[in-house]
XYZ file of C-alpha atoms in Angstrom:
628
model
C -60.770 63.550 49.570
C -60.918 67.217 49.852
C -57.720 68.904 48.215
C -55.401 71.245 50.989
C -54.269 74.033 49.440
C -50.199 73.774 50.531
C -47.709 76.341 49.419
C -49.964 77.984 46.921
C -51.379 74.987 44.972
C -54.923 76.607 45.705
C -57.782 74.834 44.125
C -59.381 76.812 40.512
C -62.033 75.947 37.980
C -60.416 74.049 35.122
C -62.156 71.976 32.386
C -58.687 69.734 32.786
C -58.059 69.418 36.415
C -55.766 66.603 36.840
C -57.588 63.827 39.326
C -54.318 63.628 41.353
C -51.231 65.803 41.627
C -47.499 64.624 43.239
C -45.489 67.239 44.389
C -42.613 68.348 46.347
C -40.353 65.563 45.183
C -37.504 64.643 43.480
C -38.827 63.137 40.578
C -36.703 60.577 38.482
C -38.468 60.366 35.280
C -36.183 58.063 33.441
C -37.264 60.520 30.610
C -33.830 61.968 28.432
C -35.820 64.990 27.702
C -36.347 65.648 31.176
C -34.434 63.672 33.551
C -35.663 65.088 36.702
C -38.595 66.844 37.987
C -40.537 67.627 41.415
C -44.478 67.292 40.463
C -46.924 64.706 38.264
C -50.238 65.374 37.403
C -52.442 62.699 36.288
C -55.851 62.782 34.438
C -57.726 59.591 33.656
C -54.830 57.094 33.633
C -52.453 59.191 32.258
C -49.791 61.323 33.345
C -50.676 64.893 31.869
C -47.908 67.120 33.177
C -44.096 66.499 33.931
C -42.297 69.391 35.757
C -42.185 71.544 39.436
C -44.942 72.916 41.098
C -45.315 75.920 39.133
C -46.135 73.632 36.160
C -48.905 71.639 38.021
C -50.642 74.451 40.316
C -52.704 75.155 36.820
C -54.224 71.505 36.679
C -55.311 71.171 40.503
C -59.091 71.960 40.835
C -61.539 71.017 43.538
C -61.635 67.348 43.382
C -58.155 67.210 42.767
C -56.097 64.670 45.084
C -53.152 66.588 46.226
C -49.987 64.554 47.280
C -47.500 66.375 49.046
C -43.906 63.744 48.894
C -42.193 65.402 51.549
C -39.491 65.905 49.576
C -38.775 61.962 48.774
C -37.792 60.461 45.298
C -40.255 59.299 42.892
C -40.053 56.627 40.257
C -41.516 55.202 37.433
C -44.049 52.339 39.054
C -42.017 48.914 39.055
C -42.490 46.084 36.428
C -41.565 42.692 37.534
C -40.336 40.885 33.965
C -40.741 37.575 35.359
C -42.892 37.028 37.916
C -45.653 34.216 39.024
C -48.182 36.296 39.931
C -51.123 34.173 38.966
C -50.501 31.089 40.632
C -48.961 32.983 43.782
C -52.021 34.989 43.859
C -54.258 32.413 44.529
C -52.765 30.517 47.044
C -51.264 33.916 49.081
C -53.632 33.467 52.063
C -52.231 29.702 53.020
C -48.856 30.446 53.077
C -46.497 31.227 55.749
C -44.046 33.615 53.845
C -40.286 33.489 55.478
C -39.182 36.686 53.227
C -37.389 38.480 54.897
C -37.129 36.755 58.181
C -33.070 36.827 59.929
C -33.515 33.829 61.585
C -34.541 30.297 61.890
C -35.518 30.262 65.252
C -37.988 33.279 64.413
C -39.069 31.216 61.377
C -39.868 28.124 63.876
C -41.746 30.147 66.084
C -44.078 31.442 63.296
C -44.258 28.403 62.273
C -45.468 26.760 65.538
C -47.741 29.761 65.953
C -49.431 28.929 62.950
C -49.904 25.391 63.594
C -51.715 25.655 66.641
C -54.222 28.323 64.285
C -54.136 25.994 61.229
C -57.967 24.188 61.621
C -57.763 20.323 61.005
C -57.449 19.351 57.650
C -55.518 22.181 56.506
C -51.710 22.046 55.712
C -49.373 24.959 56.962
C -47.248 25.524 53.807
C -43.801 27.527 53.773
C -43.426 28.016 49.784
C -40.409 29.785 48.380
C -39.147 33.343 49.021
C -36.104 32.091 51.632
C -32.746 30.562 51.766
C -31.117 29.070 54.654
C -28.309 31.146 53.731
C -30.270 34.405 54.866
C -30.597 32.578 58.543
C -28.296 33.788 61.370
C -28.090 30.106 62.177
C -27.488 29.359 58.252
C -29.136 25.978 58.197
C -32.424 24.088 57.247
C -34.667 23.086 59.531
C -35.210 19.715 61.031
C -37.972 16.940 60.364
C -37.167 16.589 63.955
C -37.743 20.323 64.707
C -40.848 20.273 61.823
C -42.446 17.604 64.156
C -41.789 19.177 67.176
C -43.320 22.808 66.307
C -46.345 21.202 64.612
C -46.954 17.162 66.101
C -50.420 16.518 64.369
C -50.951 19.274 61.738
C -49.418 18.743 58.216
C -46.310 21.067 57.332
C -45.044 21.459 54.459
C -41.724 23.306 53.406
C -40.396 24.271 50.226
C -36.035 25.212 49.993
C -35.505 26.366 46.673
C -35.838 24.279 43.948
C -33.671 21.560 45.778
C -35.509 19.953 48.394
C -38.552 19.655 50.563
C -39.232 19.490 54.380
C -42.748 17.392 55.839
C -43.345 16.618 59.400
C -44.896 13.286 60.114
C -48.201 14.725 59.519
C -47.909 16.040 55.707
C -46.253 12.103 54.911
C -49.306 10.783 56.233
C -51.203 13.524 54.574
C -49.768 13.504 51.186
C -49.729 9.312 51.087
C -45.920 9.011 51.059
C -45.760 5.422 52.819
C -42.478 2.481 52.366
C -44.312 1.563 49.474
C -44.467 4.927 47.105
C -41.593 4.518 44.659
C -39.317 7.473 43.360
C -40.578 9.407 40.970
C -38.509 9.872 37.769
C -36.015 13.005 38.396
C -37.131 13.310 42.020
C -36.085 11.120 45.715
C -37.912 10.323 48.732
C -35.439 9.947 51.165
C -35.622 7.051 53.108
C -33.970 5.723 56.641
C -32.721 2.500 57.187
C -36.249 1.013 57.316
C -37.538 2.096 53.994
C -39.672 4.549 55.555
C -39.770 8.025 54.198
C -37.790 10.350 56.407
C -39.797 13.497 55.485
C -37.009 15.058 53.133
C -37.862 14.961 49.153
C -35.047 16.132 46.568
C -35.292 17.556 43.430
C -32.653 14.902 41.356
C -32.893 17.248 39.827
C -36.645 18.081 38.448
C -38.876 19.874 41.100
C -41.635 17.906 39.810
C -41.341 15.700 43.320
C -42.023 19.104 45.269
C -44.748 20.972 43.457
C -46.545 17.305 42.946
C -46.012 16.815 46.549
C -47.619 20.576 47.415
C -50.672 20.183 45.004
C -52.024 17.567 47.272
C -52.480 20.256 49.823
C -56.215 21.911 50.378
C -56.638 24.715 48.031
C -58.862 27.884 49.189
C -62.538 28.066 47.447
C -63.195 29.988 44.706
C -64.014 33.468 46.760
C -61.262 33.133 48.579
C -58.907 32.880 45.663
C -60.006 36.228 44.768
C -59.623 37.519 48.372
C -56.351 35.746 48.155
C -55.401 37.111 44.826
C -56.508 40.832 45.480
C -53.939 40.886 49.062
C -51.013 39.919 46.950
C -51.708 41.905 44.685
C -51.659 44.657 47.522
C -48.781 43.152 48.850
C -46.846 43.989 45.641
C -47.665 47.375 45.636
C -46.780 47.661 49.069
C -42.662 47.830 46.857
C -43.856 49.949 44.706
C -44.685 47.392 41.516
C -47.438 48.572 39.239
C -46.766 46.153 36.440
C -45.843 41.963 36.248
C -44.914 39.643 32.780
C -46.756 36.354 34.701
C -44.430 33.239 33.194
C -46.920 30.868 33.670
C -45.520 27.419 34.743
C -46.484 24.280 36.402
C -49.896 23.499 37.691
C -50.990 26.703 35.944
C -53.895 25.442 33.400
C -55.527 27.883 31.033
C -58.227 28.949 31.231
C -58.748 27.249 34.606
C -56.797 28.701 36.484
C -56.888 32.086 34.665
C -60.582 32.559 35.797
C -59.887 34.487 39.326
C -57.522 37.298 37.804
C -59.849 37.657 34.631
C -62.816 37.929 36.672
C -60.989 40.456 38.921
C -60.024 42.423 36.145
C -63.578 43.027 34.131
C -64.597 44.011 37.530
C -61.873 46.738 37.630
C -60.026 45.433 40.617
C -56.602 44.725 39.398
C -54.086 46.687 41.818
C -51.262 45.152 39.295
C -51.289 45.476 35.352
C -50.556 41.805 34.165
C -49.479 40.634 30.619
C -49.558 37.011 31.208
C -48.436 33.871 28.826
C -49.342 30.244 28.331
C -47.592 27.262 29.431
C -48.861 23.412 27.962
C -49.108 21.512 30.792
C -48.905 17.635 30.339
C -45.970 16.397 28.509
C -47.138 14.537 24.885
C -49.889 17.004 24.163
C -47.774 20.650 24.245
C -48.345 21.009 20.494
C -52.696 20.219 20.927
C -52.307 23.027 23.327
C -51.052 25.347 21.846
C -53.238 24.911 18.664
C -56.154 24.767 20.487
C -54.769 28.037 22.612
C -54.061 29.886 18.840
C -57.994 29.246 17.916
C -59.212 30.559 21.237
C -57.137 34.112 21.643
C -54.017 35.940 20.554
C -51.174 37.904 21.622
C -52.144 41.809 22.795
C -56.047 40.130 23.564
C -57.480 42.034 26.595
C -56.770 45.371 28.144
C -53.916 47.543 29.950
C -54.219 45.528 32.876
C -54.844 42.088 31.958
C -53.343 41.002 28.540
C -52.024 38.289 26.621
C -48.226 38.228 26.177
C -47.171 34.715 24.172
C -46.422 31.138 25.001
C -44.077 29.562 27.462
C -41.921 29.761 29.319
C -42.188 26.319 28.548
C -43.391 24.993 24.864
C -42.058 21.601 25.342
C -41.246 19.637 28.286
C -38.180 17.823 27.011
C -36.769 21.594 25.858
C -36.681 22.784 29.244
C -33.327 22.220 31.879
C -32.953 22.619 35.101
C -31.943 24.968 37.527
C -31.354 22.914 41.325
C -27.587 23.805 41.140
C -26.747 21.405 43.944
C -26.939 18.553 41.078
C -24.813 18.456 37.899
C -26.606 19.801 34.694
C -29.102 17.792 33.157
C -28.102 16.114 29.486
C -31.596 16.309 27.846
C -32.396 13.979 25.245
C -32.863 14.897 21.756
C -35.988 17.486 21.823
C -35.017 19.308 18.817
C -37.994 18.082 16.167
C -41.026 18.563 18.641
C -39.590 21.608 19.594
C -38.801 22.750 16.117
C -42.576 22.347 15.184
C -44.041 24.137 18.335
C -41.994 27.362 17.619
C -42.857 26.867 13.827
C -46.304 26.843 14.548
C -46.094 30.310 16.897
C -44.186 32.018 14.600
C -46.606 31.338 11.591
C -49.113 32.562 13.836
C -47.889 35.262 15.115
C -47.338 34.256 18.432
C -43.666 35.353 20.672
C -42.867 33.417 23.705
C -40.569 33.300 26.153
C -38.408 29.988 27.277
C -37.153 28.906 30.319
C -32.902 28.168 29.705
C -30.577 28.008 32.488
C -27.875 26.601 30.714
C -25.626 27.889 27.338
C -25.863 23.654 26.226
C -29.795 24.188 26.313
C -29.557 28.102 24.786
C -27.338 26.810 22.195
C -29.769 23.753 20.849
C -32.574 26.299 20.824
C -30.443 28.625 18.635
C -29.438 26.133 16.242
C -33.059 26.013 15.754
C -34.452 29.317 15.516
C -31.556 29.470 12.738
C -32.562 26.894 10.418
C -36.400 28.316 10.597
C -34.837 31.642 9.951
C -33.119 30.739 7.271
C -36.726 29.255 5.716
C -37.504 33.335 6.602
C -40.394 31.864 9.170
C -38.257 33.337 12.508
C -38.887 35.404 14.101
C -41.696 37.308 11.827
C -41.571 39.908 13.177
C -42.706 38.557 16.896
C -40.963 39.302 20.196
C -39.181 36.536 21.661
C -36.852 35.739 24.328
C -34.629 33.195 26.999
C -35.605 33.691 30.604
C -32.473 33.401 33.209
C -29.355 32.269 31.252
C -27.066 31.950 34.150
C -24.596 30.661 31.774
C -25.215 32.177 28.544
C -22.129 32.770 26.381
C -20.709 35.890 24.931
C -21.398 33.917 21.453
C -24.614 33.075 22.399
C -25.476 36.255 22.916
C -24.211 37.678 19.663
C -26.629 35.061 18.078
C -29.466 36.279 20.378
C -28.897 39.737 19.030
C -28.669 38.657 15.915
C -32.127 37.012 15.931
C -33.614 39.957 17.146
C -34.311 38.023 20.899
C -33.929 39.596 24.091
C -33.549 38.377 27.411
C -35.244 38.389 31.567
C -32.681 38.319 34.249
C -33.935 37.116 37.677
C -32.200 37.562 40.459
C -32.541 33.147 41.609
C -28.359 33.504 42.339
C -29.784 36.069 45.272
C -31.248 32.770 47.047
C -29.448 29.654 44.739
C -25.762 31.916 44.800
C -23.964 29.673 47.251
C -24.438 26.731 45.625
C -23.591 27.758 42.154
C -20.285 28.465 43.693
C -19.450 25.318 45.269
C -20.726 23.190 42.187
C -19.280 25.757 39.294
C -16.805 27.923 40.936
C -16.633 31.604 41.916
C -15.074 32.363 38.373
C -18.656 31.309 36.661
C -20.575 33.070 39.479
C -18.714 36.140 38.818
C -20.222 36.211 35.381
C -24.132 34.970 36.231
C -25.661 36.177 34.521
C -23.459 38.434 32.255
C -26.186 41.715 32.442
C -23.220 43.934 31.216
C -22.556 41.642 28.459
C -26.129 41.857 27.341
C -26.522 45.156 27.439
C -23.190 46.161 25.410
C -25.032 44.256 22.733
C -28.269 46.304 22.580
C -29.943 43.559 23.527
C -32.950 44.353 25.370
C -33.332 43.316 28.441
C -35.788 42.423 31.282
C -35.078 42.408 35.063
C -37.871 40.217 37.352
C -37.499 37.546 40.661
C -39.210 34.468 38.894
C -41.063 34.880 42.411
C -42.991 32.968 44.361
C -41.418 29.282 44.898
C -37.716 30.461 44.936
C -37.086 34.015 45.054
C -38.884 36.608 46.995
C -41.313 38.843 45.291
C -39.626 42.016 47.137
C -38.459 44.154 43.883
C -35.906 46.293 46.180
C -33.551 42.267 46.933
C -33.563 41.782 42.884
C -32.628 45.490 42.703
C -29.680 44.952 45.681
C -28.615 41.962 43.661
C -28.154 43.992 40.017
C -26.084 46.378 42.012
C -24.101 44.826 44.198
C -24.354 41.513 42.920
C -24.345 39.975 46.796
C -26.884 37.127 47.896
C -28.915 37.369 51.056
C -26.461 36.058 52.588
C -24.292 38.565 51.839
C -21.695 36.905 49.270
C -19.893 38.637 46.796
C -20.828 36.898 43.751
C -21.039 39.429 40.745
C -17.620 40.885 39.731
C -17.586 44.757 39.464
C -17.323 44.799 35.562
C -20.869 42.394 35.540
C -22.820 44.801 38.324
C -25.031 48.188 36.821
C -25.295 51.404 38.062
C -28.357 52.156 39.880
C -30.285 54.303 37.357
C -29.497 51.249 35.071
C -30.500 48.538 37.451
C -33.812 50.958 37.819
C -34.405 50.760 34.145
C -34.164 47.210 33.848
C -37.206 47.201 36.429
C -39.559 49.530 34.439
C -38.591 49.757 31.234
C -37.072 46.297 30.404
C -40.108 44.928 31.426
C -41.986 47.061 29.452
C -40.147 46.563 25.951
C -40.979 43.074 26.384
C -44.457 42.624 26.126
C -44.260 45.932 23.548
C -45.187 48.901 26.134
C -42.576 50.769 26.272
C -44.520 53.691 24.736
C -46.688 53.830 27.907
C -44.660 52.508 30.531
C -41.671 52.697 32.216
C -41.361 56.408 32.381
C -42.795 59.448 33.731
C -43.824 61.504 30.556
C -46.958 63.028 29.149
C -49.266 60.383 27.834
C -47.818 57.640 29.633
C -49.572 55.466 32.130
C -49.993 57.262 35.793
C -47.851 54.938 37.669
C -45.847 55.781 40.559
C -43.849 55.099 43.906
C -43.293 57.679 46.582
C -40.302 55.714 48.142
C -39.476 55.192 51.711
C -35.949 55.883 50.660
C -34.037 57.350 48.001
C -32.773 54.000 45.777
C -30.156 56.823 43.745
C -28.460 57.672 47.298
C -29.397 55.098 50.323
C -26.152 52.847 51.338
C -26.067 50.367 49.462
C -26.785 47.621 51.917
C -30.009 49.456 52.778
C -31.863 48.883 49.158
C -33.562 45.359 50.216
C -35.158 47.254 52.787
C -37.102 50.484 50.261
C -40.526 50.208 50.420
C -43.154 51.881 49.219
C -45.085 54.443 51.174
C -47.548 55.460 47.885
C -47.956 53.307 45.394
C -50.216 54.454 41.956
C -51.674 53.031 38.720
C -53.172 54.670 36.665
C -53.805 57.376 38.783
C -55.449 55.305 41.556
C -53.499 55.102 44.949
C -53.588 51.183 45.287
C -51.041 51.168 48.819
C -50.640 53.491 51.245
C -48.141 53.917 54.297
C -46.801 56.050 56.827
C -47.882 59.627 56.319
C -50.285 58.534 53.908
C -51.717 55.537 55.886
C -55.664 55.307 54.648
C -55.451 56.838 51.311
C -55.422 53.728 49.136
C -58.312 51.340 48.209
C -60.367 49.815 50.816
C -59.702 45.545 50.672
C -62.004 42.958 51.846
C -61.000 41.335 54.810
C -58.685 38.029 54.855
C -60.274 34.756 54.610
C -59.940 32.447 56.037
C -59.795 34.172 59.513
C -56.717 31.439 60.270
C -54.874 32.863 57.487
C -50.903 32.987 57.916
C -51.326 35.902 56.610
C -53.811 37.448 58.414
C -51.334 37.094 61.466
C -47.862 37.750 60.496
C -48.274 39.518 56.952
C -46.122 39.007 53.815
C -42.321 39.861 53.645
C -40.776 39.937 57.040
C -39.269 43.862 57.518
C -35.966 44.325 59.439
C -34.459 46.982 60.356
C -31.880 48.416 58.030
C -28.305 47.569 58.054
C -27.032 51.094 58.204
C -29.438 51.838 61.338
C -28.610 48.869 63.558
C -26.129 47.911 65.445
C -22.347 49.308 65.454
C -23.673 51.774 62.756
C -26.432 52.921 65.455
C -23.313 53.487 68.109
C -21.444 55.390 65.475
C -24.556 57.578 64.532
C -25.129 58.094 68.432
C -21.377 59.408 68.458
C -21.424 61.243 65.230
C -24.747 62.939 66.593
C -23.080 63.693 70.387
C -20.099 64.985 68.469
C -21.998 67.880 66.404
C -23.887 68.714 69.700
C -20.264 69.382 71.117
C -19.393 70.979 67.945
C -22.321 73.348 68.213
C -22.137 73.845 71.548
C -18.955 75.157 71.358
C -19.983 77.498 68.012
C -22.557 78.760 70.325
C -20.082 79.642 72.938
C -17.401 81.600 70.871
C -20.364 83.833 69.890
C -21.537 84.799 73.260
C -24.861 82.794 73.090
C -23.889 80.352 75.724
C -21.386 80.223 78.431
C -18.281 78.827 77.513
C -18.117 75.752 79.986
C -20.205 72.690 79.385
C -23.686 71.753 81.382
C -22.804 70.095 84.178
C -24.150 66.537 83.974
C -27.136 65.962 86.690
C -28.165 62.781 86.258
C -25.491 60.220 88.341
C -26.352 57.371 85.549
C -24.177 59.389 82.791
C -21.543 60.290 85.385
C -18.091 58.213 84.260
């Protein structure tokens, strides 16, 4: 791309020309030294100057990309702490993604659309990202209105970590008959004939529902990379640049590790990824994770593909759950298996992260880490830390911080808030999780979605939800003394994420020698009403220098993507996370704009008079329509 010379940024020789240059913006650099700046150059990865245009014009040479922001904020690329961006990557292209959509009748219709492009054989799968509770109509669908929208083609849909939907077709598809018996922590509901009715429920492990979805086709092994290359474009499209993958179910390594590595020792990775391992099959977590110690270790790889640690499970009987329309689960004892698997990390050097919903679960894992510290084997100087902890304690925490742990937030209450409430009250929603309490600790902390089968993987709801602490369907959950500041929420997002997988001296801010990763934002997160943050996007999204997404003014800048596959692709058709428009732009707000913009015409018009540039009386009105 040939540089334009704009206000005086006129191309020169230079032995270090930067390879693209950001300017005209209001830079927040998250950097003490230098809070705020208007220009970024960036030379082979890195960010080489920090300041206002003055400071960059030196640096821009012939083959110098030259950015102009149009005078819109800049941040420090996103990092998604918790975020399953491996196993969502390869199935992208199959699903039908409700983010984002108002409405269940709009979902339906999407949903019937895609049935009637779904080939036989194939499922159409709705997998996480939604909550009835963000639907005008604020309900789940049907199996009646499932069967209705799609009579012969399987459908699949996923509600949280509660419950499943299947039309008549995915029963027959997935072998569900009068005959299949529960599973153990899961239900097949049933009518009064003993015939499934197409509803499963998570009672309360969502090992009925992911089971239950890995009978569906999966795409072949090109298309997994096609598949995993459009999320990954899809993520920059908010801005992220970096993701802590937590591994999880039906994730094997290396298996299912192949498409990403592949991707990235081709150089394709849109999305830096520290990723960790997760045993699989209850009974043989500990052969895992020996066998995984012989094959690679913790910082193995590159900046964009790197191993993190273990978990966020390292034994199945260790790990709660988190379907908060059923009472807590009492685990049985787990402590001695466990005891041995973090033993055998930390003499290994080896961190990990574990999943812990609950302070009774936090609490038991504690009382372990403890005694193994006490033997001086914990933590050794590896990072460790508890993923969600809805209801982690204030003395919990002090033992956290003690240990030297840290923690990732997600923002599951977003999509799961209203039925915390009516199972543990608003008083313990008010303090899930307790962010302010961690922080007043030191304790560092982590901010991600635990995206794709719940949450959405939209940064800019998580970001809502730290701030204003409301769902998406707009309940106050949060109390004002457990909500951060925006700047705060921000750094959560960038460098949280980066202290824990032991970045945070090239990430997270927008300094000299750190990585070249930036947003140009659609909106200003420090300023734009409050209600209006789900809706930020990114318009120019960079790593490492390279423009991976491009929008609006800067539409056809970024990295050229193969096309979809399959051509039927839900995708393909309606895209990722449904956009609205925002709040503070529709509606009453757009009358009171309309008003508020009539009322300065007035206003001027009258300026304009009492200086003798107009005449004093108004136009006359000549079209009959606006006559009164």
């Amino acid at each position: 791309m040939a540089t334009i010379p704009v206000d005086g940024l006129v191309p020169v020789a230079t032995d270090d020309a930067a390879d693209l240059v950001v300017r005209n913006a209001k830079v927040h650099t998250a950097d003490p030294g230098r809070p705020q700046a208007g220009a970024v150059a960036i030379r082979d990865g890195r960010i080489t100057a920090v300041g206002d245009d003055a400071d960059v014009a030196p640096l821009v040479g012939p083959r110098t990309r030259v950015v102009d922001a149009l005078g819109r904020r800049v941040v420090p690329g996103l990092n998604d702490a918790h975020l399953h961006v491996i196993r969502g990557g390869l199935n992208y292209v199959l699903e039908l993604r409700w983010d984002g959509v108002p409405s269940l009748r709009q979902a339906l219709a999407m949903l019937r659309e895609q049935a009637g492009r779904t080939p036989k054989g194939q499922w159409v799968r709705v997998v996480g990202g939604w909550s009835a509770d963000q639907f005008a109509e604020r309900r789940l669908p049907t199996v009646a209105e499932l069967n209705a929208a799609a009579p012969d083609t399987p459908v699949f849909v996923l509600h949280l970590y509660q419950s499943a939907i299947l039309n008549r077709a995915a029963l027959k598809a997935a072998g569900f008959t009068k005959d299949t018996p529960d599973p153990r922590g899961g239900q097949i509901v049933r009518g009064r004939d003993g015939e499934p009715t197409g509803l499963l429920l998570a009672a309360p492990s969502a090992l009925i529902l992911y089971s239950t979805l890995a009978k569906a086709p999966v795409p072949a092994d090109e298309e997994k990379k096609t598949s995993t290359l459009h999320f990954l474009r899809e993520l920059n499209r908010f801005g992220l640049t970096s993701a802590i993958d937590a591994a999880g179910g039906f994730q094997n390594f290396p298996d299912n590790y192949g498409t990403v590595t592949e991707l990235a020792r081709e150089g394709r990775l849109s999305l830096r990824i520290a990723y960790h391992l997760f045993p699989q099959t209850a009974g043989q977590e500990l052969a895992d994770l020996k066998r995984w110690i012989e094959m690679v270790r913790p910082g193995d790889g590159d900046e964009w593909l790197r191993l993190n640690g273990a978990g966020e499970n390292l034994t199945w009987a260790a790990a709660d759950f988190e379907n908060f329309t059923e009472p807590r689960p009492r685990l049985g004892d787990y402590e001695a298996e466990f005891e041995e698997a973090v033993r055998l990390l930390s003499e290994n050097g080896w961190g990990f992260r574990l999943h812990a919903t609950y302070d009774e679960t936090i609490r038991r894992d504690l009382a372990v880490f403890e005694k193994l510290a006490a033997e001086g084997l914990f933590p050794a100087g590896n990072r460790w830390l508890f993923d969600h902890a809805e209801t982690v304690t204030p003395e919990s925490l002090d033992r956290i911080a003690a240990l030297g742990g840290a923690l990732s937030v997600q923002n599951r209450l977003s999509f799961q808030g209203e039925a915390f409430v009516r199972r543990y009250g608003a008083a313990a929603a008010e303090q899930a999780p307790p962010v302010r309490a961690m922080l007043e600790r030191g304790l560092t902390v982590g901010a991600g979605t635990d995206a794709t089968r719940v949450s959405s993987y939209n940064p800019w709801v998580a970001l809502h939800w730290l701030v204003s602490g409301r769902t998406v369907g707009d309940l106050a959950l949060r109390s004002p003394g457990n909500r951060v500041d925006r700047e705060t929420a921000l750094a959560l997002y960038t460098q949280g994420g980066a202290k824990l997988t032991g970045e945070d001296d090239v990430k997270g801010v927008l300094r000299p020698g750190f990585y070249g990763d930036l947003a140009i934002l659609s909106d200003d997160f420090l300023t734009v009403p409050e209600q209006d943050i789900p809706h930020i996007e990114s318009l120019l999204t960079v790593v490492g220098g390279r423009i991976v997404h491009a929008a609006g003014e800067y539409e056809g800048l970024d990295e050229d993507l193969p096309a979809i596959s399959p051509p039927w692709s839900p995708v393909a058709r309606f895209g990722g996370y449904q956009a609205t428009v925002k709040p503070s732009v529709s509606g009453a707000r757009q009358a009171e704009l309309l008003g508020q913009a009539v009322a300065e015409s007035e206003q001027h018009r009258q300026w304009r008079a009492q200086r003798g540039f107009t005449r004093e009386e108004p136009t006359e009105i000549f079209d009959p329509c606006f006559v009164l």
